C-alpha cells in the first residue's frame, strides 16, 4: 500500500523515540549528571509536545490533507533529531525531544486518516494494527541493537546516525504520500472547530480514562523503566537489559498483529481490550507484591505486559465509528492527544514516585513497588469505567 510505503519508516522512527531512553538511561544520566525525575521530564517533553500537536494536526488533516500536514512538521522534527546528539544537559535534551515530538506528531495520524477515509470501518482496526505491528520495529531497534551501537559508537554517535535514517524517511514521505479525495461537507473554523461536538457526546467521556492510562502505563514501562528496574532491582547488566526490552518489544509487535486480526475477523474490540488491561493490572500487582524476583520471572512479567497491554489500536478502532467522516481527523487526533498526554503524565508521575520512594528511605525494590501499585490502581479504575461503553453507535446496532 502506498500509505505504508510513505509513512512506515517515519512511524518506525517515531516509535523508536517513544522508548529509546530506557535502554540509554544509565549512559545519559551519567553523561548529563541527572536523576530519574530529569530523565522522565526529558522523555515527557516528547510526549507533551506530541500530544499538544494533535489539535493542529487533526485540523490540518481535515482541512488540508495528510501531505501538506506531514511534510512541514517533519522538517521541524529534523531540527530536534540533529540537536539531540549534541545536548549538553537535560534542558537542551528536552528541547530537542520536544522538536522531535513535533516531527513525529502527524506520522501515525496521517496514516490513520487515510485508512479511515479510504477503507470501511471494519477494516480500520486491522490496518491500524498492521501499521503498529510493523512500526514496532522501532521498539526492536531501541533494544539490543541500540545497546550494541551505543557500546561501539557512544549514545551520541548512535543518535547522529539516526538523523540520517530520519532524512530517508522524509524523502519516502515526500515521494509516496498522497491525499485522499476531498470531502464536500467541510466545515469552517479554527483548529478547535468541531471538537465541541465531539466532547459533548457522553460516550466520549466513557473512553477517556482507559485511553489516558492504558497505553501510557505500557509505554512508561517499556520506554523508561524496564532497564532501570532490571539494573537496580534485579542486578542485570546493559546486555541483559537490552535482551529483555527486545523480548518485550517482540511481545508488543505480536500483540498488535494478533489483536488486529481478531478485530478484523470477529470484531471483539471491547472484549480484547478489557481482557488485556485486566491481565496487565494483575501483572503489575504481582510485581508490587513480590518485591525482588529472579531475572527469569522479571523478564517474563515484562514480556507478558507487552503481549497483553497493547490496546492502543483497538481502542482507536472501537471509537472510530462514533466520528462523522468530516470529523475523523479531529476525532482520532483528539483521542491520540489523550493517549499521549496520558503517557507524558504517567512517565513524569512514575519518575516522581520512584524518587519520592527513595527519598523516604525505600530501597530500589520498594520504590518500584510503590510505582507498580499506583499504575495498577489507575488501570483498574479506568478499565471499570470502560466496561460500560457501548460496543458501537446506537444507529449501527442490529435491530432486535
Short mmCIF file of C-alpha atoms in Angstrom, two decimals:
data_model
loop_
_atom_site.label_atom_id
_atom_site.label_comp_id
_atom_site.label_asym_id
_atom_site.label_seq_id
_atom_site.Cartn_x
_atom_site.Cartn_y
_atom_site.Cartn_z
CA UNK A 1 0.00 0.00 0.00
CA UNK A 2 1.19 3.48 -0.86
CA UNK A 3 0.46 4.83 2.62
CA UNK A 4 2.64 2.13 4.18
CA UNK A 5 5.46 2.93 1.76
CA UNK A 6 5.16 6.64 2.54
CA UNK A 7 4.98 6.61 6.32
CA UNK A 8 6.20 3.25 7.63
CA UNK A 9 9.84 4.26 8.15
CA UNK A 10 8.75 7.60 9.62
CA UNK A 11 6.46 5.78 12.03
CA UNK A 12 9.19 3.28 12.95
CA UNK A 13 11.39 6.24 13.92
CA UNK A 14 8.51 7.78 15.89
CA UNK A 15 8.06 4.56 17.85
CA UNK A 16 11.81 4.45 18.49
CA UNK A 17 11.72 7.90 20.09
CA UNK A 18 8.95 6.82 22.47
CA UNK A 19 11.09 4.14 24.07
CA UNK A 20 14.82 4.52 23.38
CA UNK A 21 15.65 6.46 26.56
CA UNK A 22 15.03 3.38 28.70
CA UNK A 23 17.94 1.48 27.16
CA UNK A 24 20.24 4.53 27.14
CA UNK A 25 19.07 5.74 30.56
CA UNK A 26 22.19 4.76 32.51
CA UNK A 27 24.55 6.32 29.96
CA UNK A 28 22.57 9.54 29.55
CA UNK A 29 22.03 10.01 33.30
CA UNK A 30 25.75 9.57 33.95
CA UNK A 31 26.78 11.77 30.99
CA UNK A 32 24.42 14.62 31.92
CA UNK A 33 24.63 14.04 35.70
CA UNK A 34 20.85 13.84 36.12
CA UNK A 35 18.40 11.73 38.15
CA UNK A 36 15.22 9.80 37.39
CA UNK A 37 13.00 12.89 37.50
CA UNK A 38 15.11 14.79 34.94
CA UNK A 39 15.24 11.73 32.69
CA UNK A 40 11.45 11.37 32.90
CA UNK A 41 10.95 15.07 32.13
CA UNK A 42 13.22 14.77 29.09
CA UNK A 43 11.20 11.84 27.81
CA UNK A 44 7.93 13.56 28.71
CA UNK A 45 8.89 16.59 26.61
CA UNK A 46 8.44 14.44 23.52
CA UNK A 47 5.05 13.22 24.71
CA UNK A 48 3.80 16.63 25.86
CA UNK A 49 4.63 18.37 22.59
CA UNK A 50 3.42 15.38 20.58
CA UNK A 51 0.13 15.47 22.49
CA UNK A 52 -0.42 19.22 22.08
CA UNK A 53 0.32 18.95 18.37
CA UNK A 54 -2.62 16.60 17.90
CA UNK A 55 -5.04 19.55 17.79
CA UNK A 56 -3.41 21.38 14.88
CA UNK A 57 -2.60 18.06 13.21
CA UNK A 58 -6.25 16.92 13.34
CA UNK A 59 -7.47 20.24 11.98
CA UNK A 60 -4.85 20.25 9.21
CA UNK A 61 -5.69 16.68 8.19
CA UNK A 62 -9.38 17.57 7.79
CA UNK A 63 -8.75 20.88 6.03
CA UNK A 64 -5.51 20.38 4.06
CA UNK A 65 -4.96 16.63 3.86
CA UNK A 66 -2.07 14.47 5.07
CA UNK A 67 0.59 15.57 2.58
CA UNK A 68 0.54 19.27 3.49
CA UNK A 69 0.34 18.29 7.16
CA UNK A 70 3.08 15.67 7.46
CA UNK A 71 5.92 17.10 5.40
CA UNK A 72 6.29 20.57 7.01
CA UNK A 73 6.16 19.10 10.52
CA UNK A 74 8.80 16.52 9.67
CA UNK A 75 11.11 19.40 8.76
CA UNK A 76 10.69 20.78 12.31
CA UNK A 77 11.39 17.33 13.72
CA UNK A 78 14.64 17.17 11.74
CA UNK A 79 15.97 20.11 13.77
CA UNK A 80 15.41 18.20 17.01
CA UNK A 81 16.90 14.97 15.62
CA UNK A 82 20.08 16.89 14.72
CA UNK A 83 20.18 18.77 18.05
CA UNK A 84 19.72 15.86 20.47
CA UNK A 85 23.13 14.19 19.92
CA UNK A 86 24.82 17.47 20.95
CA UNK A 87 22.66 18.18 24.02
CA UNK A 88 24.97 19.05 26.96
CA UNK A 89 22.26 18.79 29.63
CA UNK A 90 18.68 17.73 30.28
CA UNK A 91 17.27 21.16 29.35
CA UNK A 92 18.68 21.12 25.83
CA UNK A 93 17.81 17.44 25.58
CA UNK A 94 14.20 18.24 26.49
CA UNK A 95 14.04 21.00 23.86
CA UNK A 96 15.39 18.60 21.23
CA UNK A 97 12.92 15.91 22.28
CA UNK A 98 10.09 18.45 22.03
CA UNK A 99 11.08 19.37 18.47
CA UNK A 100 11.26 15.68 17.59
CA UNK A 101 7.75 15.35 19.05
CA UNK A 102 6.56 17.97 16.54
CA UNK A 103 8.04 15.98 13.68
CA UNK A 104 6.58 12.69 14.87
CA UNK A 105 3.12 14.04 15.68
CA UNK A 106 1.48 13.57 12.24
CA UNK A 107 3.08 10.27 11.19
CA UNK A 108 0.65 7.73 12.60
CA UNK A 109 -2.34 10.06 12.46
CA UNK A 110 -1.70 10.82 8.79
CA UNK A 111 -1.81 7.10 8.03
CA UNK A 112 -4.92 6.56 10.17
CA UNK A 113 -6.64 9.44 8.38
CA UNK A 114 -6.01 7.78 5.00
CA UNK A 115 -7.22 4.42 6.35
CA UNK A 116 -10.36 5.98 7.84
CA UNK A 117 -11.18 7.83 4.62
CA UNK A 118 -10.36 5.10 2.11
CA UNK A 119 -11.50 1.91 3.86
CA UNK A 120 -14.71 0.72 5.62
CA UNK A 121 -14.79 0.88 9.44
CA UNK A 122 -14.41 -2.88 9.90
CA UNK A 123 -11.03 -2.72 8.11
CA UNK A 124 -9.76 0.28 10.06
CA UNK A 125 -8.65 -1.65 13.16
CA UNK A 126 -6.82 -4.28 11.12
CA UNK A 127 -4.91 -1.73 9.02
CA UNK A 128 -4.05 0.37 12.07
CA UNK A 129 -2.80 -2.71 13.91
CA UNK A 130 -0.80 -3.77 10.87
CA UNK A 131 0.97 -0.41 10.84
CA UNK A 132 1.53 -0.62 14.60
CA UNK A 133 2.90 -4.14 14.22
CA UNK A 134 5.44 -3.21 11.56
CA UNK A 135 6.09 0.09 13.32
CA UNK A 136 7.15 -1.90 16.37
CA UNK A 137 10.42 -2.43 14.56
CA UNK A 138 11.20 0.94 16.15
CA UNK A 139 10.89 -0.68 19.56
CA UNK A 140 13.15 -3.51 18.42
CA UNK A 141 15.80 -1.10 17.16
CA UNK A 142 15.68 0.56 20.57
CA UNK A 143 16.72 -2.63 22.40
CA UNK A 144 19.74 -4.87 21.78
CA UNK A 145 20.78 -3.14 18.50
CA UNK A 146 20.78 0.19 20.33
CA UNK A 147 22.87 -1.25 23.17
CA UNK A 148 25.42 -2.63 20.70
CA UNK A 149 25.59 0.64 18.78
CA UNK A 150 25.94 2.71 21.95
CA UNK A 151 28.76 0.47 23.18
CA UNK A 152 30.66 0.90 19.91
CA UNK A 153 29.86 4.48 18.88
CA UNK A 154 28.55 6.03 22.11
CA UNK A 155 24.97 7.17 22.58
CA UNK A 156 25.66 10.50 20.86
CA UNK A 157 27.22 8.88 17.79
CA UNK A 158 24.31 6.47 17.58
CA UNK A 159 21.80 9.33 17.61
CA UNK A 160 23.76 11.08 14.83
CA UNK A 161 23.30 8.00 12.65
CA UNK A 162 19.59 8.07 13.36
CA UNK A 163 19.43 11.57 11.86
CA UNK A 164 20.41 10.05 8.52
CA UNK A 165 17.63 7.49 8.81
CA UNK A 166 15.18 10.31 9.54
CA UNK A 167 16.25 12.04 6.31
CA UNK A 168 15.46 8.88 4.33
CA UNK A 169 12.02 8.73 5.98
CA UNK A 170 11.32 12.31 4.88
CA UNK A 171 12.23 11.50 1.28
CA UNK A 172 9.90 8.47 1.28
CA UNK A 173 7.03 10.57 2.65
CA UNK A 174 7.65 13.29 0.06
CA UNK A 175 7.66 10.77 -2.81
CA UNK A 176 4.81 8.43 -1.88
CA UNK A 177 2.31 10.21 0.38
CA UNK A 178 -0.91 11.22 -1.40
CA UNK A 179 -4.11 12.86 -0.15
CA UNK A 180 -7.49 11.07 -0.27
CA UNK A 181 -10.36 12.78 -2.16
CA UNK A 182 -11.68 15.91 -0.51
CA UNK A 183 -14.96 15.78 1.42
CA UNK A 184 -17.72 18.04 0.10
CA UNK A 185 -19.02 18.71 3.64
CA UNK A 186 -16.10 20.59 5.14
CA UNK A 187 -16.84 22.93 8.00
CA UNK A 188 -15.17 26.27 8.52
CA UNK A 189 -13.40 27.48 11.62
CA UNK A 190 -10.16 27.27 13.52
CA UNK A 191 -8.12 24.47 14.99
CA UNK A 192 -10.64 23.70 17.74
CA UNK A 193 -13.71 23.79 15.48
CA UNK A 194 -15.70 20.55 15.61
CA UNK A 195 -14.12 19.41 18.86
CA UNK A 196 -17.03 20.82 20.86
CA UNK A 197 -19.41 18.45 19.11
CA UNK A 198 -17.14 15.52 19.91
CA UNK A 199 -16.64 16.29 23.60
CA UNK A 200 -20.36 16.91 24.13
CA UNK A 201 -21.02 13.26 23.30
CA UNK A 202 -21.44 11.30 26.58
CA UNK A 203 -19.75 8.19 25.16
CA UNK A 204 -16.57 10.19 24.56
CA UNK A 205 -16.04 10.63 28.31
CA UNK A 206 -16.52 6.92 28.92
CA UNK A 207 -13.46 6.30 26.74
CA UNK A 208 -11.27 8.99 28.28
CA UNK A 209 -9.95 7.17 31.41
CA UNK A 210 -8.90 3.98 29.61
CA UNK A 211 -7.41 5.96 26.73
CA UNK A 212 -5.47 8.12 29.19
CA UNK A 213 -3.98 5.27 31.24
CA UNK A 214 -3.81 2.01 29.25
CA UNK A 215 -1.23 2.92 26.62
CA UNK A 216 0.56 5.32 28.98
CA UNK A 217 1.33 2.62 31.54
CA UNK A 218 2.74 0.22 29.00
CA UNK A 219 4.83 2.85 27.22
CA UNK A 220 6.19 4.14 30.55
CA UNK A 221 7.33 0.65 31.50
CA UNK A 222 8.86 -0.11 28.10
CA UNK A 223 10.09 3.42 27.34
CA UNK A 224 11.60 4.36 30.69
CA UNK A 225 11.66 1.82 33.49
CA UNK A 226 12.32 -1.69 32.19
CA UNK A 227 16.10 -1.17 32.05
CA UNK A 228 16.48 0.80 35.32
CA UNK A 229 14.26 -1.74 37.10
CA UNK A 230 16.30 -4.66 35.81
CA UNK A 231 19.54 -2.93 36.78
CA UNK A 232 18.62 -1.55 40.20
CA UNK A 233 16.30 -4.30 41.46
CA UNK A 234 17.41 -7.46 39.65
CA UNK A 235 21.06 -6.54 39.05
CA UNK A 236 21.23 -7.20 35.30
CA UNK A 237 23.80 -5.55 33.04
CA UNK A 238 23.17 -3.49 29.87
CA UNK A 239 23.23 -6.52 27.55
CA UNK A 240 20.64 -8.43 29.59
CA UNK A 241 18.51 -5.29 29.94
CA UNK A 242 18.52 -4.88 26.16
CA UNK A 243 17.54 -8.52 25.68
CA UNK A 244 14.53 -8.21 27.99
CA UNK A 245 13.49 -4.95 26.31
CA UNK A 246 13.81 -6.72 22.96
CA UNK A 247 11.56 -9.58 24.08
CA UNK A 248 9.03 -7.12 25.48
CA UNK A 249 9.02 -5.25 22.16
CA UNK A 250 8.53 -8.50 20.27
CA UNK A 251 5.57 -9.21 22.53
CA UNK A 252 4.13 -5.79 21.73
CA UNK A 253 4.56 -6.37 17.99
CA UNK A 254 2.96 -9.82 18.18
CA UNK A 255 0.11 -8.38 20.21
CA UNK A 256 -0.53 -5.65 17.64
CA UNK A 257 -0.76 -8.18 14.79
CA UNK A 258 -2.89 -10.61 16.78
CA UNK A 259 -5.46 -8.18 18.15
CA UNK A 260 -5.71 -6.51 14.74
CA UNK A 261 -6.55 -9.87 13.21
CA UNK A 262 -9.08 -10.64 15.95
CA UNK A 263 -10.77 -7.26 15.48
CA UNK A 264 -10.90 -7.66 11.69
CA UNK A 265 -12.17 -11.24 11.86
CA UNK A 266 -14.51 -11.17 14.86
CA UNK A 267 -14.95 -7.53 15.91
CA UNK A 268 -14.27 -8.19 19.61
CA UNK A 269 -12.58 -4.83 20.21
CA UNK A 270 -14.06 -4.22 23.64
CA UNK A 271 -13.61 -7.77 24.92
CA UNK A 272 -9.96 -7.88 23.84
CA UNK A 273 -9.26 -4.52 25.47
CA UNK A 274 -10.90 -5.46 28.75
CA UNK A 275 -9.07 -8.79 28.96
CA UNK A 276 -5.69 -7.24 28.15
CA UNK A 277 -5.98 -4.47 30.71
CA UNK A 278 -7.17 -6.78 33.48
CA UNK A 279 -4.21 -9.08 32.79
CA UNK A 280 -1.75 -6.16 32.79
CA UNK A 281 -3.12 -4.88 36.11
CA UNK A 282 -2.71 -8.35 37.61
CA UNK A 283 0.95 -8.48 36.49
CA UNK A 284 1.65 -5.04 37.98
CA UNK A 285 0.14 -6.13 41.29
CA UNK A 286 2.27 -9.29 41.23
CA UNK A 287 5.41 -7.20 40.63
CA UNK A 288 4.48 -4.89 43.51
CA UNK A 289 3.74 -7.72 45.94
CA UNK A 290 6.66 -10.00 45.14
CA UNK A 291 9.47 -7.45 45.52
CA UNK A 292 12.76 -8.83 44.17
CA UNK A 293 12.27 -11.66 41.66
CA UNK A 294 14.65 -13.80 39.69
CA UNK A 295 15.80 -12.47 36.33
CA UNK A 296 13.58 -15.03 34.58
CA UNK A 297 10.42 -14.04 36.46
CA UNK A 298 11.04 -10.32 35.95
CA UNK A 299 11.68 -10.83 32.24
CA UNK A 300 8.55 -12.97 31.92
CA UNK A 301 6.48 -10.26 33.61
CA UNK A 302 7.62 -7.54 31.20
CA UNK A 303 7.14 -9.74 28.15
CA UNK A 304 3.63 -10.60 29.35
CA UNK A 305 2.85 -6.88 29.75
CA UNK A 306 3.99 -6.36 26.16
CA UNK A 307 1.74 -9.18 24.98
CA UNK A 308 -1.41 -8.08 26.79
CA UNK A 309 -1.11 -4.32 27.10
CA UNK A 310 -1.20 -3.07 23.51
CA UNK A 311 -4.84 -1.89 23.30
CA UNK A 312 -3.98 1.38 21.51
CA UNK A 313 -5.19 0.49 18.02
CA UNK A 314 -8.19 -1.49 19.24
CA UNK A 315 -9.42 1.45 21.27
CA UNK A 316 -8.99 3.61 18.17
CA UNK A 317 -10.96 1.06 16.15
CA UNK A 318 -13.66 0.97 18.83
CA UNK A 319 -14.22 4.72 18.91
CA UNK A 320 -13.72 5.43 15.18
CA UNK A 321 -17.39 4.71 14.19
CA UNK A 322 -18.57 7.38 16.67
CA UNK A 323 -16.99 10.15 14.50
CA UNK A 324 -18.56 11.57 11.32
CA UNK A 325 -16.37 11.46 8.21
CA UNK A 326 -15.81 15.23 8.23
CA UNK A 327 -14.62 14.98 11.86
CA UNK A 328 -12.42 11.90 11.50
CA UNK A 329 -9.14 13.82 11.52
CA UNK A 330 -10.02 15.83 14.60
CA UNK A 331 -11.67 12.88 16.32
CA UNK A 332 -8.79 10.43 16.05
CA UNK A 333 -6.18 13.07 16.83
CA UNK A 334 -8.16 14.17 19.90
CA UNK A 335 -8.05 10.59 21.12
CA UNK A 336 -4.37 10.41 20.28
CA UNK A 337 -3.84 13.59 22.29
CA UNK A 338 -5.37 11.85 25.30
CA UNK A 339 -3.24 8.73 24.69
CA UNK A 340 -0.03 10.76 24.53
CA UNK A 341 -0.97 13.24 27.27
CA UNK A 342 -1.53 10.22 29.49
CA UNK A 343 1.90 8.89 28.54
CA UNK A 344 3.54 12.21 29.43
CA UNK A 345 1.70 12.39 32.75
CA UNK A 346 2.37 8.78 33.71
CA UNK A 347 6.05 8.99 32.77
CA UNK A 348 6.56 12.16 34.79
CA UNK A 349 4.47 10.85 37.70
CA UNK A 350 6.21 7.49 37.74
CA UNK A 351 9.63 9.15 37.90
CA UNK A 352 8.41 11.29 40.79
CA UNK A 353 7.07 8.21 42.59
CA UNK A 354 10.42 6.42 42.30
CA UNK A 355 12.41 9.41 43.53
CA UNK A 356 9.87 10.00 46.32
CA UNK A 357 10.15 6.41 47.47
CA UNK A 358 13.92 6.59 47.58
CA UNK A 359 13.76 9.92 49.45
CA UNK A 360 11.54 8.18 52.02
CA UNK A 361 14.27 5.61 52.61
CA UNK A 362 12.92 2.80 50.44
CA UNK A 363 15.37 0.69 48.52
CA UNK A 364 15.04 0.37 44.74
CA UNK A 365 12.69 -2.62 45.02
CA UNK A 366 10.38 -0.74 47.40
CA UNK A 367 10.38 2.41 45.25
CA UNK A 368 9.48 0.48 42.11
CA UNK A 369 6.82 -1.50 44.02
CA UNK A 370 5.21 1.79 45.06
CA UNK A 371 5.11 2.81 41.40
CA UNK A 372 3.66 -0.54 40.30
CA UNK A 373 0.87 -0.28 42.89
CA UNK A 374 -0.09 3.19 41.64
CA UNK A 375 -0.11 2.10 38.00
CA UNK A 376 -2.23 -0.96 38.76
CA UNK A 377 -4.79 1.12 40.68
CA UNK A 378 -5.12 3.64 37.83
CA UNK A 379 -5.52 0.85 35.28
CA UNK A 380 -8.18 -0.99 37.29
CA UNK A 381 -10.25 2.17 37.84
CA UNK A 382 -10.13 3.18 34.17
CA UNK A 383 -10.98 -0.33 33.00
CA UNK A 384 -14.09 -0.36 35.20
CA UNK A 385 -15.33 2.82 33.52
CA UNK A 386 -14.58 1.43 30.06
CA UNK A 387 -16.63 -1.68 30.80
CA UNK A 388 -19.80 0.44 30.46
CA UNK A 389 -19.03 1.82 26.97
CA UNK A 390 -21.32 0.74 24.10
CA UNK A 391 -19.75 -1.61 21.58
CA UNK A 392 -20.88 0.52 18.62
CA UNK A 393 -23.01 3.58 17.84
CA UNK A 394 -26.70 3.02 18.51
CA UNK A 395 -27.71 3.65 14.90
CA UNK A 396 -25.44 0.83 13.70
CA UNK A 397 -26.67 -1.81 16.13
CA UNK A 398 -28.69 -4.56 14.51
CA UNK A 399 -32.39 -4.48 15.22
CA UNK A 400 -33.58 -6.92 17.86
#
